[in-house]
Coordinates of C-alpha atoms in Angstrom, one line a residue:
Chain C
M1 CA 103.6 48.4 42.6
D2 CA 102.0 51.3 44.2
R3 CA 104.0 53.8 45.5
L4 CA 101.3 55.0 47.9
R5 CA 98.7 52.7 49.2
L6 CA 96.1 53.9 52.2
Q7 CA 93.9 51.4 53.4
Q8 CA 90.8 52.0 55.1
L9 CA 92.2 54.7 56.8
T10 CA 90.3 56.8 59.3
I11 CA 92.0 59.9 60.9
S12 CA 90.1 62.0 63.8
Y13 CA 90.7 65.5 66.0
G14 CA 89.8 64.2 69.5
E15 CA 85.7 63.1 68.6
Q16 CA 85.6 64.4 65.1
E17 CA 86.3 62.2 62.6
V18 CA 88.0 63.8 60.1
I19 CA 89.2 61.3 57.0
R20 CA 86.6 58.2 57.1
Q21 CA 87.5 55.0 55.8
L22 CA 89.7 56.3 52.6
S23 CA 91.2 54.3 50.5
L24 CA 93.7 55.3 47.8
S25 CA 96.4 53.6 45.6
I26 CA 99.2 56.0 43.8
A27 CA 101.1 53.8 41.1
D28 CA 105.0 55.0 40.6
G29 CA 105.1 58.1 38.4
E30 CA 101.6 59.3 38.6
M31 CA 100.3 62.7 39.7
V32 CA 97.7 62.4 41.5
S33 CA 95.4 65.8 42.9
L34 CA 93.4 65.5 46.3
L35 CA 90.7 67.9 45.4
G36 CA 88.3 69.0 47.7
P37 CA 87.1 72.6 49.4
S38 CA 88.5 73.6 52.8
G39 CA 88.1 71.9 55.9
S40 CA 87.2 68.6 54.0
G41 CA 90.9 67.0 55.2
K42 CA 93.1 66.9 52.4
S43 CA 95.7 68.5 54.5
T44 CA 95.3 66.0 57.4
L45 CA 95.2 63.1 55.3
L46 CA 98.8 64.7 54.0
K47 CA 100.1 65.1 57.3
T48 CA 98.8 61.2 57.8
I49 CA 100.7 60.2 54.8
A50 CA 104.3 62.2 55.9
G51 CA 104.1 60.9 59.4
L52 CA 103.3 64.4 61.3
L53 CA 99.6 63.2 62.3
P54 CA 98.7 59.9 63.4
Q55 CA 95.7 57.8 61.6
Q56 CA 93.2 56.5 64.2
D57 CA 92.4 53.4 61.7
G58 CA 93.6 51.9 58.9
R59 CA 96.9 51.3 57.5
V60 CA 99.6 53.1 55.2
F61 CA 101.7 51.6 53.0
I62 CA 105.3 53.4 51.0
N63 CA 106.5 51.1 48.2
G64 CA 104.3 48.0 49.5
E65 CA 105.3 48.4 53.2
S66 CA 103.7 49.4 56.1
V67 CA 104.9 53.1 57.4
D68 CA 102.5 53.1 60.1
H69 CA 105.4 52.6 62.9
L70 CA 107.9 55.2 61.1
P71 CA 107.9 58.5 62.5
A72 CA 108.1 61.5 59.7
E73 CA 111.8 61.4 59.6
K74 CA 112.0 57.9 58.8
R75 CA 109.4 58.0 56.0
D76 CA 110.4 58.3 52.3
T77 CA 107.9 61.3 51.7
V78 CA 108.3 65.0 51.6
L79 CA 105.7 67.3 52.8
I80 CA 105.5 70.7 50.6
F81 CA 103.4 72.9 52.7
Q82 CA 100.6 76.2 51.3
K83 CA 103.7 78.2 52.3
P84 CA 107.3 77.9 51.7
L85 CA 108.6 78.0 55.2
L86 CA 112.3 78.2 54.4
F87 CA 114.9 78.6 57.1
P88 CA 115.5 82.1 57.0
Y89 CA 119.1 81.9 58.1
L90 CA 120.2 79.6 55.4
N91 CA 120.9 81.0 52.0
V92 CA 119.1 79.2 49.0
R93 CA 122.2 76.2 48.3
R94 CA 122.3 75.5 52.3
N95 CA 118.0 75.8 52.3
I96 CA 118.1 72.8 49.5
A97 CA 121.0 71.2 50.7
F98 CA 119.1 70.8 54.1
G99 CA 117.3 67.2 53.9
L100 CA 121.2 65.6 52.6
K101 CA 122.7 66.9 55.2
M102 CA 119.9 65.3 57.5
S103 CA 120.3 62.4 55.8
G104 CA 124.0 62.3 56.1
Y105 CA 125.4 62.2 52.2
S106 CA 128.5 63.5 51.0
Q107 CA 129.7 66.4 50.2
A108 CA 130.6 65.3 46.4
A109 CA 126.9 63.8 46.3
V110 CA 125.5 67.1 48.2
R111 CA 127.0 69.2 45.4
D112 CA 126.3 66.9 42.6
R113 CA 122.3 66.8 43.2
I114 CA 122.2 70.9 44.1
R115 CA 123.7 71.4 40.5
K116 CA 120.9 68.7 39.3
I117 CA 117.9 70.4 40.7
L118 CA 118.8 73.7 40.3
E119 CA 119.0 72.8 36.6
I120 CA 115.8 71.1 36.6
T121 CA 114.0 74.2 38.6
G122 CA 115.6 77.2 36.9
L123 CA 117.4 78.4 40.1
E124 CA 120.9 78.4 38.8
G125 CA 122.5 81.7 39.8
F126 CA 120.5 81.6 42.8
E127 CA 122.4 79.5 45.2
D128 CA 124.1 82.4 47.2
R129 CA 121.1 84.6 47.8
R130 CA 119.5 84.7 51.2
I131 CA 115.8 83.9 51.2
H132 CA 114.5 87.3 51.4
Q133 CA 116.2 88.3 48.6
L134 CA 113.7 86.0 46.8
S135 CA 110.2 86.4 45.1
G136 CA 107.0 84.6 46.7
G137 CA 107.5 82.1 43.5
Q138 CA 111.0 81.5 44.0
Q139 CA 111.0 80.7 47.8
Q140 CA 108.1 78.5 46.5
R141 CA 110.9 77.1 43.2
V142 CA 113.3 76.7 46.5
A143 CA 110.9 75.0 48.4
L144 CA 110.3 72.7 45.7
A145 CA 113.8 71.8 45.0
R146 CA 114.5 71.0 48.8
G147 CA 112.0 68.5 48.3
L148 CA 112.7 66.9 45.5
V149 CA 116.4 66.8 46.0
L150 CA 115.6 64.1 48.3
E151 CA 114.2 61.8 45.7
P152 CA 111.5 60.6 47.5
S153 CA 109.4 58.1 46.7
I154 CA 106.3 60.3 46.9
L155 CA 106.1 63.9 46.8
L156 CA 103.5 65.2 48.9
L157 CA 102.3 68.9 48.1
D158 CA 100.2 70.9 50.3
E159 CA 98.2 73.3 47.7
P160 CA 101.9 74.9 47.0
L161 CA 100.4 78.0 44.3
S162 CA 97.8 79.2 46.9
S163 CA 99.6 81.9 48.2
L164 CA 100.9 83.0 44.7
D165 CA 99.1 85.7 42.2
T166 CA 97.3 84.4 39.2
E167 CA 99.9 84.3 36.7
L168 CA 102.8 82.8 38.5
R169 CA 100.6 80.1 39.6
Q170 CA 100.1 79.4 35.9
Q171 CA 103.9 79.5 35.7
M172 CA 104.5 77.3 38.7
R173 CA 101.7 74.9 37.6
E174 CA 103.2 73.9 34.2
L175 CA 106.9 74.2 36.5
I176 CA 105.4 71.6 38.7
R177 CA 104.1 69.5 35.4
D178 CA 107.4 70.2 33.8
I179 CA 109.4 68.8 36.4
Q180 CA 107.0 65.8 37.6
K181 CA 107.6 64.5 33.8
K182 CA 111.0 65.2 34.1
T183 CA 111.8 63.5 37.2
G184 CA 109.0 60.7 37.0
T185 CA 108.5 61.7 41.1
T186 CA 105.4 60.3 42.2
M187 CA 103.3 63.4 43.4
L188 CA 100.1 63.8 45.6
F189 CA 98.8 67.3 45.1
V190 CA 96.3 68.9 47.6
T191 CA 94.2 71.6 46.0
H192 CA 90.7 73.2 46.4
D193 CA 91.1 74.4 43.3
Q194 CA 88.9 72.3 40.2
S195 CA 91.2 74.1 37.1
E196 CA 94.6 73.5 38.8
A197 CA 94.0 69.8 39.5
F198 CA 92.7 69.2 36.3
A199 CA 95.5 71.3 34.5
I200 CA 98.2 69.5 36.5
S201 CA 96.7 66.0 37.3
D202 CA 96.6 62.1 35.7
R203 CA 94.0 61.3 38.2
V204 CA 91.9 63.4 40.4
C205 CA 90.2 62.4 44.0
V206 CA 87.6 63.9 44.7
L207 CA 87.1 64.5 48.9
L208 CA 84.1 65.5 50.6
D209 CA 83.6 65.4 54.3
G210 CA 86.0 63.3 54.8
T211 CA 85.4 60.7 52.1
L212 CA 86.8 59.9 48.9
R213 CA 83.9 60.3 46.9
Q214 CA 85.4 59.7 43.7
T215 CA 88.8 59.2 41.5
G216 CA 88.9 59.3 37.8
T217 CA 91.1 61.0 35.0
P218 CA 89.7 65.3 34.9
Q219 CA 87.4 64.9 32.4
E220 CA 85.6 61.9 33.7
L221 CA 85.4 63.8 36.9
F222 CA 83.9 67.0 35.3
Y223 CA 81.6 65.4 32.9
K224 CA 80.3 62.3 34.7
P225 CA 79.9 62.8 38.2
A226 CA 79.5 59.9 40.4
D227 CA 76.9 61.6 43.0
P228 CA 74.8 64.6 43.2
D229 CA 77.2 65.8 45.7
V230 CA 80.4 65.5 43.5
A231 CA 78.2 67.1 40.8
R232 CA 77.4 70.1 42.9
F233 CA 80.9 70.2 43.6
F234 CA 81.9 70.6 40.0
G235 CA 78.9 73.3 39.4
I236 CA 76.0 71.1 38.1
S237 CA 73.3 71.7 39.8
N238 CA 70.6 71.1 36.8
M239 CA 69.3 67.7 38.0
I240 CA 66.3 66.0 36.3
A241 CA 64.7 63.5 38.7
G242 CA 63.0 60.5 36.8
R243 CA 63.2 56.5 36.2
V244 CA 65.5 53.9 34.3
S245 CA 63.0 51.2 33.0
G246 CA 64.3 49.1 30.1
S247 CA 67.6 50.7 29.8
R248 CA 66.2 54.1 29.5
F249 CA 66.0 56.9 31.6
R250 CA 62.7 58.9 31.9
S251 CA 61.6 61.9 33.4
R252 CA 58.7 64.4 32.9
F253 CA 60.4 65.8 29.2
V254 CA 63.6 64.4 28.8
C255 CA 64.7 60.6 27.7
C256 CA 67.8 59.3 27.6
P257 CA 69.6 55.4 26.7
A258 CA 70.9 54.4 30.3
P259 CA 72.8 51.1 29.0
Q260 CA 74.3 49.3 32.3
C261 CA 72.0 51.1 34.3
P262 CA 69.6 49.2 37.1
D263 CA 65.6 49.7 36.9
G264 CA 64.8 52.0 39.7
S265 CA 64.4 55.6 40.4
A266 CA 67.5 57.9 38.9
A267 CA 68.5 61.2 38.4
A268 CA 70.1 63.1 34.8
V269 CA 72.6 65.8 35.5
I270 CA 73.6 68.1 32.3
R271 CA 76.5 70.9 33.0
P272 CA 75.1 74.2 32.7
E273 CA 77.2 75.1 29.4
D274 CA 75.6 72.0 27.8
I275 CA 71.8 73.0 27.9
E276 CA 71.1 74.4 24.6
I277 CA 68.7 77.5 24.1
V278 CA 66.4 77.0 20.8
K279 CA 63.4 78.2 18.8
N280 CA 61.1 75.0 18.2
M281 CA 59.9 72.3 20.9
A282 CA 60.8 69.1 20.0
D283 CA 62.4 66.1 22.1
N284 CA 63.8 66.7 25.5
C285 CA 62.7 70.1 25.5
V286 CA 60.7 71.8 28.0
E287 CA 59.7 76.0 27.7
G288 CA 60.4 78.1 30.5
S289 CA 61.0 81.8 31.7
V290 CA 64.3 83.6 32.6
L291 CA 64.1 84.6 36.2
S292 CA 67.6 86.6 36.2
V293 CA 70.5 87.4 33.7
Q294 CA 74.0 87.7 35.2
F295 CA 76.8 89.1 32.8
E296 CA 80.1 87.6 33.8
G297 CA 82.1 88.6 31.0
T298 CA 83.0 85.3 29.0
A299 CA 79.6 84.0 29.6
T300 CA 76.8 84.9 31.0
R301 CA 74.5 83.1 33.7
L302 CA 70.8 82.6 33.0
M303 CA 68.2 81.1 36.0
V304 CA 65.3 79.6 34.0
S305 CA 62.2 78.2 35.7
A306 CA 60.6 75.5 34.1
G307 CA 57.9 73.0 34.8
D308 CA 58.7 73.1 38.6
E309 CA 62.4 73.2 38.3
L310 CA 65.1 75.9 38.3
Y311 CA 67.9 75.4 35.6
K312 CA 71.5 77.0 35.7
I313 CA 72.6 77.9 31.9
L314 CA 76.0 78.9 30.7
C315 CA 75.2 81.0 27.1
F316 CA 77.7 83.4 25.0
R317 CA 76.8 86.6 23.9
T318 CA 72.6 86.3 24.8
S319 CA 70.2 89.0 24.7
H320 CA 67.7 87.7 26.8
V321 CA 66.5 89.4 29.7
A322 CA 64.3 88.5 32.9
G323 CA 61.0 87.7 32.1
D324 CA 62.0 85.9 28.7
R325 CA 60.3 82.9 27.7
I326 CA 62.7 80.2 26.2
I327 CA 62.7 76.7 25.2
L328 CA 65.9 74.5 26.8
R329 CA 67.0 71.1 24.8
F330 CA 68.7 68.9 26.9
P331 CA 71.2 66.8 24.4
E332 CA 70.8 63.1 24.7
N333 CA 74.6 62.9 24.4
R334 CA 75.2 65.6 27.2
L335 CA 73.0 63.6 30.2
H336 CA 74.8 61.8 32.1
L337 CA 72.7 59.6 35.2
I338 CA 73.8 59.3 38.8
R339 CA 71.7 57.4 41.6
Chain Z
M1 CA 115.8 111.2 43.6
K2 CA 116.5 107.9 45.2
H3 CA 119.8 109.2 47.5
S4 CA 117.3 111.6 48.9
Q5 CA 114.5 108.7 49.2
S6 CA 116.8 106.8 51.6
F7 CA 116.9 109.3 54.1
R8 CA 113.4 109.3 54.5
I9 CA 111.0 107.5 56.6
K10 CA 107.5 107.9 56.5
G11 CA 105.2 109.6 59.5
K12 CA 102.6 108.6 61.1
A13 CA 100.0 110.3 58.6
G14 CA 102.5 109.0 55.7
V15 CA 103.6 112.1 55.1
P16 CA 108.0 111.3 54.7
C17 CA 109.7 113.3 57.1
G18 CA 113.4 114.2 56.5
L19 CA 116.5 114.2 58.6
L20 CA 116.0 117.2 60.2
Q21 CA 112.6 116.1 61.8
L22 CA 113.9 113.1 63.3
T23 CA 117.1 114.5 64.6
A24 CA 114.5 116.6 66.3
A25 CA 112.5 114.3 67.3
I26 CA 115.1 112.2 69.0
G27 CA 117.5 114.9 70.0
P28 CA 115.8 116.5 73.3
A29 CA 116.3 112.7 74.9
F30 CA 119.5 111.9 73.3
V31 CA 121.3 115.4 74.9
I32 CA 119.6 114.3 78.0
I33 CA 121.2 110.6 77.9
L34 CA 124.6 112.3 77.0
I35 CA 125.0 114.6 79.9
L36 CA 123.4 112.6 82.5
F37 CA 125.6 109.1 81.1
G38 CA 128.4 110.5 79.3
G39 CA 129.2 113.3 82.3
G40 CA 128.9 110.7 84.7
L41 CA 131.3 108.5 82.5
S42 CA 133.5 111.5 81.4
L43 CA 133.9 112.4 85.3
G44 CA 135.0 108.5 86.0
L45 CA 137.6 109.0 83.7
M46 CA 138.9 111.8 85.1
Q47 CA 139.2 110.1 88.8
A48 CA 140.7 107.1 87.3
L49 CA 143.2 108.8 85.5
G50 CA 143.9 110.9 88.7
H51 CA 141.9 113.9 88.5
L52 CA 140.9 113.9 92.0
P53 CA 140.9 117.5 93.3
G54 CA 139.0 117.2 96.6
A55 CA 141.8 114.6 97.7
S56 CA 144.8 117.1 96.1
L57 CA 145.1 115.3 92.9
H58 CA 145.5 117.0 89.9
S59 CA 147.9 115.5 87.1
V60 CA 146.2 113.2 84.6
S61 CA 148.0 109.7 84.1
L62 CA 147.4 106.0 83.4
T63 CA 148.9 104.9 86.8
H64 CA 145.9 103.4 88.4
F65 CA 145.0 102.0 85.6
T66 CA 148.6 100.4 85.8
N67 CA 148.4 99.9 89.0
V68 CA 145.1 97.4 89.0
L69 CA 146.1 95.9 85.9
T70 CA 149.7 95.0 87.2
D71 CA 148.1 94.3 91.0
P72 CA 149.3 90.6 92.0
D73 CA 145.0 90.1 92.3
F74 CA 144.1 91.2 89.4
A75 CA 144.7 88.1 87.5
G76 CA 142.7 86.3 90.1
S77 CA 139.8 88.9 90.4
I78 CA 139.2 88.8 86.7
R79 CA 139.5 85.1 86.7
L80 CA 137.1 84.5 89.5
T81 CA 134.5 87.4 88.3
F82 CA 134.5 85.5 84.4
Y83 CA 133.6 81.9 85.9
V84 CA 131.0 83.3 88.2
S85 CA 129.2 85.0 85.0
F86 CA 130.1 82.5 82.3
V87 CA 129.4 79.7 84.5
S88 CA 125.9 81.0 86.0
T89 CA 124.5 82.3 82.5
V90 CA 125.7 78.9 80.8
I91 CA 123.2 77.1 83.4
A92 CA 120.6 79.6 83.5
A93 CA 120.8 79.9 79.4
A94 CA 120.3 75.7 79.1
V95 CA 118.1 75.5 81.8
S96 CA 116.0 78.3 80.2
V97 CA 116.3 77.0 76.5
V98 CA 114.8 73.5 78.1
L99 CA 112.1 74.8 80.2
A100 CA 110.9 76.9 77.5
L101 CA 110.7 73.9 75.3
A102 CA 109.3 72.0 77.7
I103 CA 106.3 75.2 78.4
I104 CA 105.7 76.4 75.5
R105 CA 102.3 74.4 74.7
C106 CA 100.9 75.2 78.1
A107 CA 102.4 79.3 78.0
E108 CA 100.2 79.6 74.8
E109 CA 96.7 78.5 76.4
S110 CA 97.8 79.6 80.0
R111 CA 98.4 82.8 81.7
L112 CA 99.6 80.8 84.7
V113 CA 102.6 80.1 83.6
H114 CA 103.6 83.7 83.0
F115 CA 102.7 84.6 86.1
F116 CA 105.2 82.0 87.6
L117 CA 107.2 83.2 85.4
Q118 CA 106.9 86.4 86.8
I119 CA 107.9 85.8 90.2
P120 CA 111.5 85.5 90.5
L121 CA 111.7 88.9 88.3
T122 CA 109.8 91.0 90.9
V123 CA 112.1 89.6 93.4
P124 CA 115.5 91.7 94.1
H125 CA 118.8 90.3 93.8
L126 CA 119.7 91.3 97.5
V127 CA 116.6 89.9 98.7
I128 CA 117.2 86.4 97.5
A129 CA 121.1 86.6 98.2
V130 CA 120.0 87.0 101.9
S131 CA 117.6 84.3 101.8
I132 CA 119.9 81.9 99.7
L133 CA 122.2 83.1 103.0
L134 CA 119.5 82.5 105.5
L135 CA 119.0 79.1 103.5
L136 CA 122.3 77.5 102.7
S137 CA 124.6 78.5 105.1
P138 CA 125.9 76.1 107.6
S139 CA 124.1 77.3 110.8
G140 CA 121.1 78.0 107.7
L141 CA 117.5 76.7 108.1
A142 CA 118.5 73.7 105.6
A143 CA 121.6 72.0 107.4
R144 CA 119.3 72.7 110.5
L145 CA 116.8 71.1 109.1
L146 CA 118.6 67.9 108.0
A147 CA 120.1 67.9 111.2
A148 CA 117.0 67.7 112.9
V149 CA 115.7 64.7 111.0
G150 CA 118.8 63.3 111.3
L151 CA 120.2 63.4 107.6
L152 CA 123.4 65.1 108.9
Q153 CA 125.1 64.4 112.2
S154 CA 125.9 68.5 113.1
T155 CA 124.8 71.5 111.0
S156 CA 128.9 71.4 110.6
S157 CA 128.5 69.1 108.1
F158 CA 126.8 70.5 105.8
P159 CA 128.1 71.3 102.5
M160 CA 129.8 74.7 102.1
L161 CA 127.4 76.3 99.3
V162 CA 127.4 80.0 100.7
N163 CA 131.0 82.1 101.0
D164 CA 132.8 78.9 99.3
R165 CA 135.6 78.5 97.0
F166 CA 133.1 77.5 94.1
C167 CA 130.5 80.7 94.5
I168 CA 128.0 77.9 94.4
G169 CA 125.7 80.3 96.5
I170 CA 126.3 83.6 94.0
M171 CA 125.4 81.0 91.3
L172 CA 122.2 79.6 92.4
V173 CA 121.2 83.5 93.0
Y174 CA 122.1 84.5 89.3
I175 CA 120.8 81.0 87.9
W176 CA 117.2 81.4 90.0
K177 CA 116.9 85.3 89.0
E178 CA 117.7 84.8 85.2
I179 CA 115.8 82.0 84.2
P180 CA 112.8 83.5 84.1
F181 CA 114.2 86.5 82.3
I182 CA 115.9 84.4 79.5
T183 CA 112.9 81.9 79.4
F184 CA 110.3 84.8 78.4
M185 CA 112.9 86.0 75.4
L186 CA 112.9 82.3 74.3
L187 CA 108.8 81.7 74.6
A188 CA 108.3 84.9 72.4
V189 CA 110.3 83.5 69.5
L190 CA 109.0 80.0 70.0
K191 CA 105.3 81.3 69.9
N192 CA 106.1 82.9 66.5
L193 CA 108.0 79.9 65.1
G194 CA 105.0 77.9 65.0
P195 CA 104.7 74.0 64.6
E196 CA 105.2 74.1 60.4
L197 CA 108.9 74.7 60.4
L198 CA 109.7 71.9 62.6
E199 CA 107.2 69.8 60.9
T200 CA 109.1 70.7 57.3
A201 CA 112.3 69.5 59.0
A202 CA 111.2 66.5 59.9
T203 CA 110.1 65.7 56.3
L204 CA 113.1 66.6 55.2
K205 CA 114.9 63.3 57.6
A206 CA 115.5 65.7 60.4
S207 CA 115.6 63.8 63.7
K208 CA 114.4 65.4 66.7
M209 CA 118.3 66.3 67.8
Q210 CA 118.9 67.6 64.7
R211 CA 115.4 69.2 64.7
F212 CA 116.7 71.5 68.2
R213 CA 120.0 71.9 66.9
Y214 CA 119.3 72.9 62.8
V215 CA 116.3 74.8 63.2
I216 CA 115.4 75.6 66.7
L217 CA 119.0 76.7 67.9
P218 CA 119.4 78.9 64.7
I219 CA 116.1 80.8 65.4
I220 CA 116.2 81.3 68.9
W221 CA 120.1 82.4 68.5
P222 CA 119.7 85.6 68.4
S223 CA 117.5 86.2 71.2
L224 CA 119.5 83.4 73.2
A225 CA 122.7 85.4 73.1
G226 CA 120.7 88.9 73.4
A227 CA 119.3 87.6 76.5
G228 CA 122.7 85.4 77.8
L229 CA 124.9 88.9 77.0
I230 CA 122.7 91.0 79.1
V231 CA 122.9 88.5 81.6
F232 CA 126.5 87.9 81.3
A233 CA 127.1 92.0 81.0
F234 CA 124.7 92.2 84.8
T235 CA 126.4 89.3 86.8
F236 CA 130.3 90.6 85.9
G237 CA 129.4 94.1 87.1
A238 CA 127.1 93.4 89.8
F239 CA 128.6 93.5 93.7
E240 CA 126.0 93.1 95.9
V241 CA 125.5 89.1 95.5
P242 CA 129.0 88.4 95.4
F243 CA 129.6 91.1 98.3
L244 CA 127.3 88.9 100.2
L245 CA 127.6 85.5 99.7
G246 CA 131.6 85.7 98.2
R247 CA 134.5 84.9 100.1
S248 CA 136.8 87.8 101.1
Y249 CA 139.4 86.5 99.1
P250 CA 139.9 86.7 95.8
L251 CA 137.4 89.4 95.6
T252 CA 135.1 90.0 92.0
M253 CA 136.3 92.5 90.3
P254 CA 133.0 94.6 91.2
V255 CA 133.7 94.0 94.9
W256 CA 136.9 94.8 94.6
S257 CA 136.0 98.0 92.9
Y258 CA 133.6 99.0 95.3
K259 CA 135.4 98.5 98.5
N260 CA 138.4 100.7 96.6
Y261 CA 135.8 103.4 95.7
S262 CA 134.3 102.9 99.6
D263 CA 137.6 102.9 101.2
I264 CA 138.0 105.8 103.6
D265 CA 141.7 106.5 102.2
L266 CA 140.5 108.6 99.0
L267 CA 143.7 107.9 97.1
A268 CA 141.9 104.7 96.7
R269 CA 139.1 105.8 95.3
P270 CA 140.6 106.3 91.4
E271 CA 141.5 102.6 91.5
G272 CA 137.8 101.8 92.3
I273 CA 136.8 103.6 89.5
A274 CA 139.7 102.3 87.0
I275 CA 138.5 99.0 88.1
G276 CA 135.0 99.7 87.1
L277 CA 135.5 101.1 83.8
I278 CA 138.0 97.7 82.9
I279 CA 134.8 95.8 83.8
S280 CA 133.0 98.1 81.4
I281 CA 135.5 97.4 78.8
I282 CA 135.4 93.9 79.0
I283 CA 131.8 94.0 78.5
I284 CA 131.7 95.5 75.5
A285 CA 134.6 93.4 73.8
A286 CA 132.4 90.5 75.4
V287 CA 129.9 92.5 73.0
I288 CA 131.6 92.6 70.2
V289 CA 133.4 89.0 70.2
S290 CA 129.6 87.5 70.8
H291 CA 128.5 89.2 67.5
L292 CA 131.6 88.6 65.5
L293 CA 130.9 84.9 66.4
T294 CA 127.6 84.9 66.0
Q295 CA 128.1 86.8 62.2
Y296 CA 130.6 84.1 61.6
G297 CA 128.3 81.1 62.4
R298 CA 126.0 82.5 60.3
R299 CA 128.2 83.1 57.0
R300 CA 129.3 79.3 57.8
G301 CA 125.8 78.3 58.1
L302 CA 126.3 76.8 61.9
L303 CA 123.7 78.9 63.4

């Protein structure tokens, strides 16, 4: 049974629709990321699932039951925000115990659950610390423990790592993944950071302009975007327009198999790092001229004009300079067709 | 090195300034306050101790304090003063909390709310006391109006709301006057609170009442307690409102003090000042006790 099911959900702020007709299911124990740029409606969606915002249309099911009529405190979800939002007048132990106290757990049960969650989150020894005595990472860890201790059906995380520095972010990412595996908690993790979403999730959902555009494994999304917008979101701006005919895609200089692809116009996309620079012309090659070279440390980004199109290429340790004539090769197995 | 740093604070231009500079900066103001306030208090204390050369009293003793404390009216007076101050402070605080929570959203968007709240703050206590007297006395406007429309048989059947046993008139003045003051203090805190902490509490299974009890109350408590203490201290020590709207017996402590101090018999003055000093001691004790209670509540996770 799905832990969470969203059915044709539409959410508006006044006249403006923020989320449109969104459907999504999350299975028990799954770690799903909702990935999208700022303003795409990610946080709004989480707040609606948590019961903090009403939807205009559609339904929310948790454990197979509709929760549309339930307020936030009656839903079996916990939302962890961008900021830790700990209660400043309580120490670590009392912050973690807050939800248990509100739910009316016995003292013994509270003690037992807190002991376990402190162990899982590595917060042993911090129980009696005041909030201002903790670092940013420790505070976010307490916020995580405070949510996990309630053992919700689904834990909603709204960019919880965005306020942390890079190194701490990496550590917290691993900690969340580790905790998720240990506890089997179903999690919906919202982020605008692609690498974060890919590193942490079993499945990633791409939300663009309030619409769920594609759901799949990190690899599927990265290498096989469903449409041009998703492709652009993942940094693929190399699109070659052409036609599919008889299970083959053909453009002016690119040809590749297109199995199970209906005839008609289509576009082949290719990641910047998959375009090769070769010495001799061959199949799927085109000659172009380097317009600009940007050294980015690990890689160098070339902007190449070939035919009437511009291509972005990522290469390593290149000596090309602007004005060079080069031959680009588009390997068949790196091309992905979209409509 | 660490020790010396703890005594240093950064000046405006980022230059560390030492204890000496700090003393030089606030010293003049401190000395003036010490002379004016401390001097007055010392003179008052000397007079309360019986040193009043103008009335040929030169001895220094605790006789006047003892006289006040053993006076048969003392217990009744302190009870009445405490009752008026405590009840009006609690009612004003409770109404302010409800009001602040109700208007916080409008207050953030509209300056008009602030304007309406500022009106009672600008009107002196004395003016409101006189207004209450004219409005709620048995021969006042309300009584005559109700009698004129036939809701009362005569003005004499209007309930006693001024110079009454329960000090309703006095408390009405204090409540009307202090609600905006406490509300302003609470609005400032609630604005900073924002919605997210309450949303967090909601997803952590706190009901509306629990969110008020376990999130809002602990956060507004320092401001509420501070404002409440200021109101309590003021009402405990203020004399003009109970003087106008209170009964002639028992008297509140400040009215009793004022009557003794302004008595044509100069020998009554030391006792008037002694009552004033006792009022001050009670207020200071109230501040300390409330601070200790708050600390205790915080340690126990009650606040």
